[in-house]
Each structure stands twice: as structure tokens, then as C-alpha cells.
Short mmCIF file of C-alpha atoms in Angstrom, two decimals:
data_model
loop_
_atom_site.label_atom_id
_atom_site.label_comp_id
_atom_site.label_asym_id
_atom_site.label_seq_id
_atom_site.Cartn_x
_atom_site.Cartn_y
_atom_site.Cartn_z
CA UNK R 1 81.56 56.15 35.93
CA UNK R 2 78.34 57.94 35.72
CA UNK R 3 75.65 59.37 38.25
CA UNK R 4 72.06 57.12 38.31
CA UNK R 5 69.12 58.49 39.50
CA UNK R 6 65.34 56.98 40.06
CA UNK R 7 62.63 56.50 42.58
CA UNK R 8 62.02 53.82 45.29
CA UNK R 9 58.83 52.57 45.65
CA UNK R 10 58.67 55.19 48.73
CA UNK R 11 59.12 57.65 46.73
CA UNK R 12 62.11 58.57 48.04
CA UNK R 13 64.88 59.78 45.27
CA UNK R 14 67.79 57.11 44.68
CA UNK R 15 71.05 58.28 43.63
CA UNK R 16 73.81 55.37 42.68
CA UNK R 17 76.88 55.80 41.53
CA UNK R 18 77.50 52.75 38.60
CA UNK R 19 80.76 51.69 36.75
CA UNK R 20 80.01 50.59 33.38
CA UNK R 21 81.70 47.39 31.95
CA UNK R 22 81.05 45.79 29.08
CA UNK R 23 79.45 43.26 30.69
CA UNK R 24 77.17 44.80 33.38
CA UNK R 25 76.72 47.54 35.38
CA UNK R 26 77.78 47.23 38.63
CA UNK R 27 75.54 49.47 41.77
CA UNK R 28 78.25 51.13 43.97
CA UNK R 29 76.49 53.18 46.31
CA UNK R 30 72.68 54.27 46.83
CA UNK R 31 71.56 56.66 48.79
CA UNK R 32 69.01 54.81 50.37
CA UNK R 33 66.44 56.53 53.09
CA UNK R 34 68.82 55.94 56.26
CA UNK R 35 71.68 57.48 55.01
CA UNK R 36 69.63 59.96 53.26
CA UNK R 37 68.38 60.85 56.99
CA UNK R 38 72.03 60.66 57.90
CA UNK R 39 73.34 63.47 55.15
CA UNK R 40 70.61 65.49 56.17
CA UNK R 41 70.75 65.44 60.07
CA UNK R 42 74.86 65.33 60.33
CA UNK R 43 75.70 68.20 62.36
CA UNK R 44 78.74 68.59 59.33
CA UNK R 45 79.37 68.33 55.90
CA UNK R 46 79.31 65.62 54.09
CA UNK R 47 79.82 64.71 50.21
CA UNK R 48 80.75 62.08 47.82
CA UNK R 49 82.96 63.44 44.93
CA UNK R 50 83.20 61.30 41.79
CA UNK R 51 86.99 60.52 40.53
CA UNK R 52 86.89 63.94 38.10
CA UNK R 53 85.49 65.90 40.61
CA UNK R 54 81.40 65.91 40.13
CA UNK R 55 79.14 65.95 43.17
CA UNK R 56 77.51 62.09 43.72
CA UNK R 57 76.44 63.21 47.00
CA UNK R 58 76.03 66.06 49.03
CA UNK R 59 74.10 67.73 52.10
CA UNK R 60 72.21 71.06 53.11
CA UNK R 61 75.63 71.71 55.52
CA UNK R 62 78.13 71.68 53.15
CA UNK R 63 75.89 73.69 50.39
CA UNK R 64 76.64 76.90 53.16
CA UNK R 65 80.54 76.85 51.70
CA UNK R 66 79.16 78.25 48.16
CA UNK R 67 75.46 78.87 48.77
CA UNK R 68 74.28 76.45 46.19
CA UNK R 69 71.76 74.14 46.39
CA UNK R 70 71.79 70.34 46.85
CA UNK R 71 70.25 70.10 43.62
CA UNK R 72 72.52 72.72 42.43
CA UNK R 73 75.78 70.61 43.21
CA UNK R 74 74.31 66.92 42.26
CA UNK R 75 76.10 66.49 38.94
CA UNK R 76 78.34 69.58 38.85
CA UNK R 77 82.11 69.50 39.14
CA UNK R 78 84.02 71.27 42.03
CA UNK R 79 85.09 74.08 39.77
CA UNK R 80 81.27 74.95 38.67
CA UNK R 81 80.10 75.28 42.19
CA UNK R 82 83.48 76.13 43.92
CA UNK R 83 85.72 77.82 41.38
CA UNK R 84 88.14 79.46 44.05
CA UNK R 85 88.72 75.68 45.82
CA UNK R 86 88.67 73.93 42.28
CA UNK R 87 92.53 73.21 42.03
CA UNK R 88 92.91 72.35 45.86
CA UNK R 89 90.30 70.12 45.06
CA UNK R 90 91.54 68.29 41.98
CA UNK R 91 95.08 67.81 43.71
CA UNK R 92 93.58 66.31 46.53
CA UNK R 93 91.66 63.52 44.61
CA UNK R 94 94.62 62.51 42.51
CA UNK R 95 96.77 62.44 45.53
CA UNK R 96 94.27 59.86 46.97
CA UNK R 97 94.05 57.77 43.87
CA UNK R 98 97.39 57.86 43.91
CA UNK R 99 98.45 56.68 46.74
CA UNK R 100 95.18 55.29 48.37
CA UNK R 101 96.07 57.02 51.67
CA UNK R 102 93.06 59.78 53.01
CA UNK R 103 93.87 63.71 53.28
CA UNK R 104 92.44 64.76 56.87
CA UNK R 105 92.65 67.99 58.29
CA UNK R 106 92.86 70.68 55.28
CA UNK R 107 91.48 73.61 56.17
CA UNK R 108 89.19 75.57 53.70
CA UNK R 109 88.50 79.23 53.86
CA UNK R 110 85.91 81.44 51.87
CA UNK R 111 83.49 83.94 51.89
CA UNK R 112 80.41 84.20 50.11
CA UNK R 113 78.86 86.96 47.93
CA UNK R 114 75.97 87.08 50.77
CA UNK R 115 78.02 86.92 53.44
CA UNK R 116 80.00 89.63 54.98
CA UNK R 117 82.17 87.28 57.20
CA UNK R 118 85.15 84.84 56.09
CA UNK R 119 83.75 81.18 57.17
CA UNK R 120 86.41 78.19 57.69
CA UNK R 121 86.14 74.39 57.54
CA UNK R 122 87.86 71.24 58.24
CA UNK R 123 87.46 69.21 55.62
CA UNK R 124 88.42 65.19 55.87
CA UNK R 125 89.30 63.07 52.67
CA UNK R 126 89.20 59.77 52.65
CA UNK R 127 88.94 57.20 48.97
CA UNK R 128 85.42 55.31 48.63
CA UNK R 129 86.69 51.61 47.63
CA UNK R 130 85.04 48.64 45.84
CA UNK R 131 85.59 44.91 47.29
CA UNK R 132 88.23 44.65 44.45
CA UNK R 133 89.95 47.70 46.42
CA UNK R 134 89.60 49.65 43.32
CA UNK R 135 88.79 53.78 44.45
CA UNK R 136 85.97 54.56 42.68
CA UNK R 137 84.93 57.92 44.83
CA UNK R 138 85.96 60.07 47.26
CA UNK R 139 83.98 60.58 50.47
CA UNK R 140 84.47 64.11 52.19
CA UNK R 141 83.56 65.32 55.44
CA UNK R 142 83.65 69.58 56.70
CA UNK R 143 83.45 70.35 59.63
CA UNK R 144 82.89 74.49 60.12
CA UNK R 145 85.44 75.90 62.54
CA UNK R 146 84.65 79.51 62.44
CA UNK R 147 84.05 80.03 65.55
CA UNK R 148 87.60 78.37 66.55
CA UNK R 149 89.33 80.17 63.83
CA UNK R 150 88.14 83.48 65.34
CA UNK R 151 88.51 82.21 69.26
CA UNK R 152 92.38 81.73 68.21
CA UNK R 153 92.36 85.32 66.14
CA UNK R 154 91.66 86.96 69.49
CA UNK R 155 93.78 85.17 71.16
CA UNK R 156 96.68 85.97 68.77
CA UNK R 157 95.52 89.37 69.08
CA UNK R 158 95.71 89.51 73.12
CA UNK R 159 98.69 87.65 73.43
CA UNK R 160 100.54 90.14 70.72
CA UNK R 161 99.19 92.61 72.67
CA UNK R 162 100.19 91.58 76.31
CA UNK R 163 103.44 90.51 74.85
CA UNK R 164 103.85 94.20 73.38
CA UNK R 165 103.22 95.62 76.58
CA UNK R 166 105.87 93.12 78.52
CA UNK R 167 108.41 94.17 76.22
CA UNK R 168 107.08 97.79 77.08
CA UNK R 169 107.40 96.95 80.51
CA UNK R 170 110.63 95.60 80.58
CA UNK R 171 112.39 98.13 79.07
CA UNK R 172 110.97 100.82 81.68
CA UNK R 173 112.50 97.89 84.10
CA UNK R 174 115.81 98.24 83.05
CA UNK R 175 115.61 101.96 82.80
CA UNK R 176 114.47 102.48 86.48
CA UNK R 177 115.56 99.95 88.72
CA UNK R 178 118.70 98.91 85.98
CA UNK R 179 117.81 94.78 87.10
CA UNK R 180 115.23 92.40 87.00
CA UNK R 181 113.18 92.95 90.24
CA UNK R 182 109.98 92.65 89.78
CA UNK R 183 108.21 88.99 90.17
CA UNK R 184 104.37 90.24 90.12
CA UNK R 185 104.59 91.58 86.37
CA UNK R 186 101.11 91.34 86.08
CA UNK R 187 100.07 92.93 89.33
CA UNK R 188 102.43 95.85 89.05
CA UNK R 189 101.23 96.48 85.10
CA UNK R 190 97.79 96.97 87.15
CA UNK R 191 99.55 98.92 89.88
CA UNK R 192 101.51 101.37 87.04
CA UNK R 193 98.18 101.63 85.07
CA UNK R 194 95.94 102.80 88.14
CA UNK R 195 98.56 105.53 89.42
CA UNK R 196 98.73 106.75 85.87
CA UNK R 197 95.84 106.43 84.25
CA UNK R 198 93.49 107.74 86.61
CA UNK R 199 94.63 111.19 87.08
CA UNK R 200 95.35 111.32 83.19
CA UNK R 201 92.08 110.30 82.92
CA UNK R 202 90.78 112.99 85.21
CA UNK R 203 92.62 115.40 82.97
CA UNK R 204 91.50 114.16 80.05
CA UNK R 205 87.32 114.42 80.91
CA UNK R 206 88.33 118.06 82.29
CA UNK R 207 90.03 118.75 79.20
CA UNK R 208 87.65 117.70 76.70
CA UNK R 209 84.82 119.33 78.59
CA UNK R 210 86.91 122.85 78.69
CA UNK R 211 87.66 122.64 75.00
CA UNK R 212 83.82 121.82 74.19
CA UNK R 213 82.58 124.83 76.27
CA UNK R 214 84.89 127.13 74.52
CA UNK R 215 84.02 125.99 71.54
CA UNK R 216 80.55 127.02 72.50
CA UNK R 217 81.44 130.32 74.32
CA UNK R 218 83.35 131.21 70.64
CA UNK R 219 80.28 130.45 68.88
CA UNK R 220 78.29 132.69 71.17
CA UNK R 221 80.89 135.63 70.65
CA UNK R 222 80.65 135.06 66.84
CA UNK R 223 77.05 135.60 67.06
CA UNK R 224 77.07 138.80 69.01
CA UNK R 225 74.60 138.34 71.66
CA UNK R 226 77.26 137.46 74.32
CA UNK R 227 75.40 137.87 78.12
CA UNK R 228 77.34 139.01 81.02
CA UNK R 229 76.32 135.16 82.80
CA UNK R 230 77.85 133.70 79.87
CA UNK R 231 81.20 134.98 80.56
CA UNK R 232 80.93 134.86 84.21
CA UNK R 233 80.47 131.59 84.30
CA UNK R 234 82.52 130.65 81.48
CA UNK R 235 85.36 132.27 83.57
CA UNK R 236 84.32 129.77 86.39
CA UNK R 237 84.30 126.70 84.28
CA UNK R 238 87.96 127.70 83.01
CA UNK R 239 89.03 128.59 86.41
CA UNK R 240 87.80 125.23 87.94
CA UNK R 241 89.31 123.28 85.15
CA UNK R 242 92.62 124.70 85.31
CA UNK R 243 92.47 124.03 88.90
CA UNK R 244 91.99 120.66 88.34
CA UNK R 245 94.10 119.95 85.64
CA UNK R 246 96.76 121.32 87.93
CA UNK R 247 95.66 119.05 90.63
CA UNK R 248 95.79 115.85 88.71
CA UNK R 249 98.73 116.27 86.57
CA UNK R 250 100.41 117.16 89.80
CA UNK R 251 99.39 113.57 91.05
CA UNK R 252 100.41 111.99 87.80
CA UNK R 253 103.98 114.03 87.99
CA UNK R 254 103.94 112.27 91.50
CA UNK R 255 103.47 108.97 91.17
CA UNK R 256 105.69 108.91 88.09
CA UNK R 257 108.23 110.22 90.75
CA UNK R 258 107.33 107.82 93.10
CA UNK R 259 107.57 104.97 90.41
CA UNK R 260 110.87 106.24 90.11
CA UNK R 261 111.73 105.26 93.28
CA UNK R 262 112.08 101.45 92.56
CA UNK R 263 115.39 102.35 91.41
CA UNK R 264 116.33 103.39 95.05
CA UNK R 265 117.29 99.71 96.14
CA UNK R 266 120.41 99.85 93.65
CA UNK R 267 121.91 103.42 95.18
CA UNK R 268 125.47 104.38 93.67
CA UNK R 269 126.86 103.69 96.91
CA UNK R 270 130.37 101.25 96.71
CA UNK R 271 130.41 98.10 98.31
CA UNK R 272 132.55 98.45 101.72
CA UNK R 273 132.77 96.59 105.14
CA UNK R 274 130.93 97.98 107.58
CA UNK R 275 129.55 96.98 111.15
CA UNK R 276 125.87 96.26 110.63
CA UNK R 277 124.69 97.05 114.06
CA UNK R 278 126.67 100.07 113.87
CA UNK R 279 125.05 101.12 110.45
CA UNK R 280 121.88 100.63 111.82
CA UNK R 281 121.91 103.06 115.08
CA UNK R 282 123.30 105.59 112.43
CA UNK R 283 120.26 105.16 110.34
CA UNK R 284 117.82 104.94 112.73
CA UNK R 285 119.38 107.93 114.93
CA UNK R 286 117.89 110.33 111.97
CA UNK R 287 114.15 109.33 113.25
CA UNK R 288 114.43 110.27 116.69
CA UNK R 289 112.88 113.12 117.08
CA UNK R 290 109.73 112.19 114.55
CA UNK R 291 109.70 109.35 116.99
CA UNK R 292 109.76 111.16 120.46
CA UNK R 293 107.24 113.65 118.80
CA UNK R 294 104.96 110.87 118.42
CA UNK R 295 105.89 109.10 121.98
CA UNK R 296 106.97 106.04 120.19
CA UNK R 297 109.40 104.08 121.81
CA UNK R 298 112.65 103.25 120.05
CA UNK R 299 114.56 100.56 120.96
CA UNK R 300 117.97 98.73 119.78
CA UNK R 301 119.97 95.96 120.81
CA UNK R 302 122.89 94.00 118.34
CA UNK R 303 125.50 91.83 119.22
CA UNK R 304 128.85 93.11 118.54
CA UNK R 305 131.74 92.93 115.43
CA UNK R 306 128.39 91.76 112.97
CA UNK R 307 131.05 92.71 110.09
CA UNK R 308 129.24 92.66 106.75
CA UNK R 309 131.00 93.18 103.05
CA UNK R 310 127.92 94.08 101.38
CA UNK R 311 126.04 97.49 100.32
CA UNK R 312 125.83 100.28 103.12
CA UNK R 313 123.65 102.40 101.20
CA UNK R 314 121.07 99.30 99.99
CA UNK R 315 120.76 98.37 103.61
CA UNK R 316 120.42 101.96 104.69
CA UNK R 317 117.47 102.11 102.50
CA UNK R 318 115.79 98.67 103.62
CA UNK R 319 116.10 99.87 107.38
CA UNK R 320 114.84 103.64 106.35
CA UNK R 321 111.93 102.10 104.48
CA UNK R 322 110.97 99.88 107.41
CA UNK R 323 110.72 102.77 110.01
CA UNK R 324 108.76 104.61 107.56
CA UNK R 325 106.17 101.90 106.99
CA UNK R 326 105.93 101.75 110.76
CA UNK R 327 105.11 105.43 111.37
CA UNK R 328 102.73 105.51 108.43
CA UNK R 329 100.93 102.38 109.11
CA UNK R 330 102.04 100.76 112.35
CA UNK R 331 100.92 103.60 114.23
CA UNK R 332 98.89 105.80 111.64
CA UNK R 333 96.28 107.26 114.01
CA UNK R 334 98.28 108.91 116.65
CA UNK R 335 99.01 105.73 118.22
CA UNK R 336 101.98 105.29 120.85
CA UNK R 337 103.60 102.54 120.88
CA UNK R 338 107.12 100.36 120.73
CA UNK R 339 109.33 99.83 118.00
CA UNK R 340 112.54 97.24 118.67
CA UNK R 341 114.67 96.33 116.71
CA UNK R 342 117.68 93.84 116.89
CA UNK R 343 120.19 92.03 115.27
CA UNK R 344 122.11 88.90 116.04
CA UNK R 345 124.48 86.06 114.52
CA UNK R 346 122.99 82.99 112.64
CA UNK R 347 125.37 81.18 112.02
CA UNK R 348 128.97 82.38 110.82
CA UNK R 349 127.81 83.20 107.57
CA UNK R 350 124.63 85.22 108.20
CA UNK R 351 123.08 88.27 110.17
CA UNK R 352 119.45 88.36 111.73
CA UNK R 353 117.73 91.83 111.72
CA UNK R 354 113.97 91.77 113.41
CA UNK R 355 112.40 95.23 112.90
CA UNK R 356 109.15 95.13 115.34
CA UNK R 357 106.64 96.96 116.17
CA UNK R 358 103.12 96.39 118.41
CA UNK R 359 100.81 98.38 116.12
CA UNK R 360 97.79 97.60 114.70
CA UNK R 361 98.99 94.77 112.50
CA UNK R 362 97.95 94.08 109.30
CA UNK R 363 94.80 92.02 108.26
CA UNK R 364 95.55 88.21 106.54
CA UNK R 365 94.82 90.17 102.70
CA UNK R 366 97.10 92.96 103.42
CA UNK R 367 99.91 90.93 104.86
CA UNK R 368 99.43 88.51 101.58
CA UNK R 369 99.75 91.76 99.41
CA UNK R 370 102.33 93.77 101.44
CA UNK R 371 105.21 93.40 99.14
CA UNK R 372 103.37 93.83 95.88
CA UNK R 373 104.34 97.17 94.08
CA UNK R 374 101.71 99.98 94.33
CA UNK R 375 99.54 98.29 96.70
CA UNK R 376 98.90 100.24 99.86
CA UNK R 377 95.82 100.97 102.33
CA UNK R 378 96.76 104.82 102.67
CA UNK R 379 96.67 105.95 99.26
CA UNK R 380 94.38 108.78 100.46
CA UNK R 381 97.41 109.70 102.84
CA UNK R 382 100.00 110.08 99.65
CA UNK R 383 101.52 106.59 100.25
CA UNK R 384 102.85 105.52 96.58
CA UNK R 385 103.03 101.60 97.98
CA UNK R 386 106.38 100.89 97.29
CA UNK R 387 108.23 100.93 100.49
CA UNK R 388 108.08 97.18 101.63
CA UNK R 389 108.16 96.23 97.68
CA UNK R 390 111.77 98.11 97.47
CA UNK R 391 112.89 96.57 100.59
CA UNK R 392 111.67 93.19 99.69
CA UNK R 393 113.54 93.71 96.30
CA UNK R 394 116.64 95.23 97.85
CA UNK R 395 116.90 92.51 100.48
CA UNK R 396 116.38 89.40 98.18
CA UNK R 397 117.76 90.73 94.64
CA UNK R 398 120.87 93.56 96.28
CA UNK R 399 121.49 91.77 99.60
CA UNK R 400 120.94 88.15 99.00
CA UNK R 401 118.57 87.29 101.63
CA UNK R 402 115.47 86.18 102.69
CA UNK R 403 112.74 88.53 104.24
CA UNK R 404 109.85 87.37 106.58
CA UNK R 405 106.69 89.17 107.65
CA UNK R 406 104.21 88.39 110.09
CA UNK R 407 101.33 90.17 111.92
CA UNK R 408 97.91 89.72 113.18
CA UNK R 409 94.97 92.58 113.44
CA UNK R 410 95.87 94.51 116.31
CA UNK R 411 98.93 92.08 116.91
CA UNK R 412 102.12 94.23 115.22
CA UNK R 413 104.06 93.13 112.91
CA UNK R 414 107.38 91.67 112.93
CA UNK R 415 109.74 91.29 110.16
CA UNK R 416 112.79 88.85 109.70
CA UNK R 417 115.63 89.57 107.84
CA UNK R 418 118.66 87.14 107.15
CA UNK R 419 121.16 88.68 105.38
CA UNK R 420 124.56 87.16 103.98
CA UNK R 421 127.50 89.01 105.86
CA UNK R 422 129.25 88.57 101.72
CA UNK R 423 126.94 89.98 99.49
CA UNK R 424 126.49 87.98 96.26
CA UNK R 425 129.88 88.71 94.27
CA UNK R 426 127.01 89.42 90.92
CA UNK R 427 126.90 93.08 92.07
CA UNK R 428 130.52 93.55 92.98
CA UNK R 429 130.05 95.57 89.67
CA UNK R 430 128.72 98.98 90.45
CA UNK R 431 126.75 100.37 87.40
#
């Protein structure tokens, strides 16, 4: 086998690839002017590697793996041009000759002396065959994949990283709440990160601002020409800093605290039978007066002997929460209004409790959000927005039922409960 080179009558350089004989030499391939055009448009890279390995063929794209030129490969072996892909190379061809079958998808990574970056490739095998079937060359085909290679690097990278913080996540889960509560991971991650992060944040700018003008007020001492207005208002700056660092660590102590209080739905209270209608005047007795200060109507009506065997302190909580939620949002403004609240038989197995009220409602987004953790439209009032997300949790996850909400813009808001009179038996278990 040997490489053949001449002119057309165009002008245009011919490159064949012969097998001698002892009769003849027989033309294999020439690299006439179309598929010329065709190695030099192709959008990848393309070659034509004799059985030991030279370079028949080869175009401008593939010349980018090594940096050499097209006339720099033509002739060459792989292990002049490519030294570091030489014996991937070499095993490739045999395997083909071999076995006749093509090598696709083998991926080939370098980097070149004039190129900071690591560049990858595709690269497609497949044997180039006389009529007799004989292989006489192998034709080769790169496509680059950089770009891909570092889409999926990022992606590896983000997806370590978000799975990192789940597994962070999860084990402040089980420290706090002690179950598996919350279904909006990714909202509440946003929820946690806001609360947090902001008035650390705060602290932080504060902090590095304090430090940077006492650096400067040292420097100025050092020197000795220290002004009275210097240290006046140096004593400002610290006392407004502290003041704020104060303020904002406060809020972060806070809302750490209030975090805390997703653990509330699993109190250590034992599970008992009690009379849910009784239970619930008991609880709601303790708002009275914050009601009748606020000339909100209270109002209660259950059927009697609704026996539960469930968790006195869980439902406690839910019922707590809700009258909360009503006097912070319901009726936030110094409204008067009507709060009712009743419970009732569903069927032998079940308990209905509606807790009512005809406040101002809640708009379609906020009902849609209501239950997420952290999310609340008084956070300028202190509300941590995690009331209706602890009763949503201890009602579905502690209780074993199925919670309802509906209002309407200056409509109220109602929400359904229907609770199992036997909790589930899974948290017979105190922990």
C-alpha cells in the first residue's frame, strides 16, 4: 500500500491510495474535486488512515486535535502527529481488520500546547473496503463535543451540589420535625435561605464595613495626627453598627427559633381518647379575651360523644394555629368580624372540623401558596409563615387527614378538616 500523489488537468492535487501487485496497480480512492469540497466544508472531522496508521486523507477540522497542518499529517503516522492517541489508535485499526466490524463512538480528549482548554471529540471508525471485500483503509469521522462535555460538567457539578444540600436538608428534617413532612423541598430550601441569609447578610456588610473603618481609624492613630471628628464619628459608625448587628442577628436568632417550630406538630403529648368537641372549646376558651378585645365574634357548635383515639396535643396545635392565622390575617387591620367554628360526624369513621371566618380572604396566589413553609404576606408584622404549613403537616402526616382551604378577596376563608376518629397506628410510637 502506498500514498500517490499528482495533478488533474484542473490543477487540482490528486491523492490515491494504490495496492501494488505484481501485476498492476490497482486506484483505490482519489480525492477528486467534490469530495475534496466535501473534506473541506464538513462541519467535522474527517480522515482516511492507511492500514499502519499514515494519514491518506485528512481535513482543516480534524488538524484542530494536534494543530498540524493538512500537509503536515498527509503521509505521517498517528504517532508522529498524535503521539498521546498513538496506541488508542493502532488498537482500533487492528480491531477493525480484525473483525471487519466499525468502532463508533470513542471519545478522544486532548489539549494542545496553544490551547489553554481540554477539547473532546467523537470520533467514528468504520473499514474502507475493496469490491473483493478486502479492508484496505480506515475511514474516520470526529465530531468535537466540547461544548457537551462541559454542558454535562456543570451539570454534574449542580446536581452534586443540590444533592449535597438535600442531604443537608434532610438531616436538619429529621432533627427538627423528627419525620418526613415537608413536600415543597425546593420551595422551603428558598424559604430557609431568605430568613437566614438576609439578616446574616446584613451582618456581614455591617461587619466588614466596621472592621475596614477601624482598620483606618488605627492607621490614623499610628500616624499621630488623630482629629477630634475622627473619633467622634468613628464612635458613631461603631455605635450604629453594633446597633445593627444586634438588630439582625436578633432576627436571624428568630427565625432560627421560628424554624424550630416545625417540630411543634409532633408534641410529646401521649396518644389518649378524648372528646373532640370538648378539646376544642378548651382550646379555643384560651382566646377569649384577645377575641372580645378585638370585638370578634366567637362562635362554636359540635355534635356530641365525637370520641377520637388520636393526639390531643397535635390537634391542640392545629386548632391554636388556625385562630392565630385568623387574628393575624383574617382580621389584621382592626377588623371585627365572625369566627365559627364546628364540628360534625362523617361517617362512623371520621370527624368534620370547619374553622371560618368572614375576613378579608385571601387572593387566588396566596391561597395557592398558603401552606408552603415560610411564605407569608406579614413578614413586616413578625409572622415566620409557618402556621398553616404546621397545621397542614400535623393534620395530613400526625392526624391522618385531609385539609381544605377556600376563600375569595374580601370573601373569608373557610377551612375543612376530616380527621380519622383512629389515628394512623404508625405513630402509636411516641419518640
Amino acid at each position: 500500500m502506498q500514498l500517490a500523489e499528482g495533478r488533474s488537468r484542473g490543477g487540482t492535487r490528486v491523492t490515491s491510495i494504490v495496492r501494488s501487485s505484481p501485476a498492476s496497480e490497482v486506484t483505490l480512492v482519489s480525492t477528486l474535486p467534490a469530495l475534496q469540497l466535501i473534506y473541506d466544508t464538513a462541519p467535522i472531522g474527517l480522515a482516511c488512515l492507511s492500514l499502519d496508521c499514515r494519514y491518506l486523507l485528512i481535513n482543516q477540522r480534524l488538524t484542530e486535535i494536534c494543530g498540524i497542518s493538512v500537509e503536515g499529517h498527509l503521509g505521517c503516522t498517528v504517532r508522529d502527529c498524535v503521539p498521546a492517541l498513538a496506541d488508542s489508535v493502532e488498537q482500533i485499526v487492528r480491531s477493525i481488520v480484525a473483525t471487519g466490524d466499525p468502532v463508533i463512538g470513542i471519545e478522544v480528549a486532548g489539549q494542545r500546547a496553544d490551547q489553554r482548554e481540554d477539547r473532546s471529540w467523537v470520533t467514528y471508525w468504520h473499514p474502507l473496503r475493496m469490491p473483493d471485500g478486502e479492508i484496505v483503509a480506515i475511514n474516520v469521522a470526529a465530531e468535537e463535543i466540547t461544548e457537551r462535555k462541559r454542558a454535562e460538567r456543570e451539570i454534574r457539578s449542580a446536581r452534586d451540589a443540590a444533592e449535597t444540600a438535600l442531604r443537608h436538608l434532610r438531616d436538619i428534617q429529621d432533627t427538627l420535625i423528627e419525620a418526613e413532612k415537608l413536600a415543597a423541598l425546593g420551595r422551603m430550601v428558598a424559604g430557609v435561605a431568605h430568613e437566614i441569609n438576609t439578616p446574616l447578610g446584613s451582618s456581614l456588610t455591617v461587619a466588614s464595613t466596621l472592621q475596614r473603618k477601624a482598620e483606618q481609624f488605627a492607621a490614623e492613630v499610628a500616624r499621630g495626627n488623630l482629629k477630634r471628628s475622627t473619633l467622634t464619628g468613628f464612635l458613631e459608625l461603631v455605635t450604629d453598627a453594633s446597633a445593627q448587628l444586634v438588630t439582625n442577628l436578633g432576627r436571624a436568632a428568630e427565625r432560627v427559633q421560628s424554624f424550630k417550630q416545625v417540630a411543634a406538630d409532633q408534641t410529646v403529648s401521649q396518644r389518649r381518647s378524648f372528646d373532640a368537641g370538648e378539646l376544642t372549646g378548651q382550646v379555643l376558651s384560651q382566646f377569649e379575651r384577645q377575641l372580645r378585645t378585638r370585638d370578634i365574634a366567637l362562635s362554636l357548635h359540635s355534635e356530641p360523644g365525637l370520641a377520637m383515639d388520636s393526639y390531643p396535643g397535635p390537634f391542640g396545635q392545629v386548632l391554636t394555629n388556625l385562630a392565630v392565622n385568623a387574628m393575624t390575617h383574617a382580621f389584621s387591620g382592626g377588623e371585627t368580624g365572625k369566627i365559627h367554628v364546628s364540628l360534625r360526624t362523617v361517617d362512623h369513621g371520621h370527624v368534620e372540623l370547619l374553622f371560618a371566618d368572614d375576613g378579608c380572604g385571601m387572593a387566588p396566589d396566596v391561597e395557592r401558596r398558603a401552606f408552603d413553609p415560610f411564605f407569608t404576606t406579614r413578614r413586616h408584622d413578625g409572622a415566620s409563615g409557618l402556621g398553616l404549613h404546621i397545621v397542614h403537616s400535623i393534620v395530613v402526616d400526625r392526624l391522618g387527614g385531609q385539609l381544605r382551604l377556600e376563600s375569595k378577596p374580601g370573601g373569608g376563608t373557610r377551612f375543612q378538616l376530616i380527621l380519622p376518629r383512629r389515628a394512623p397506628d404508625r405513630w402509636s410510637v411516641e419518640s
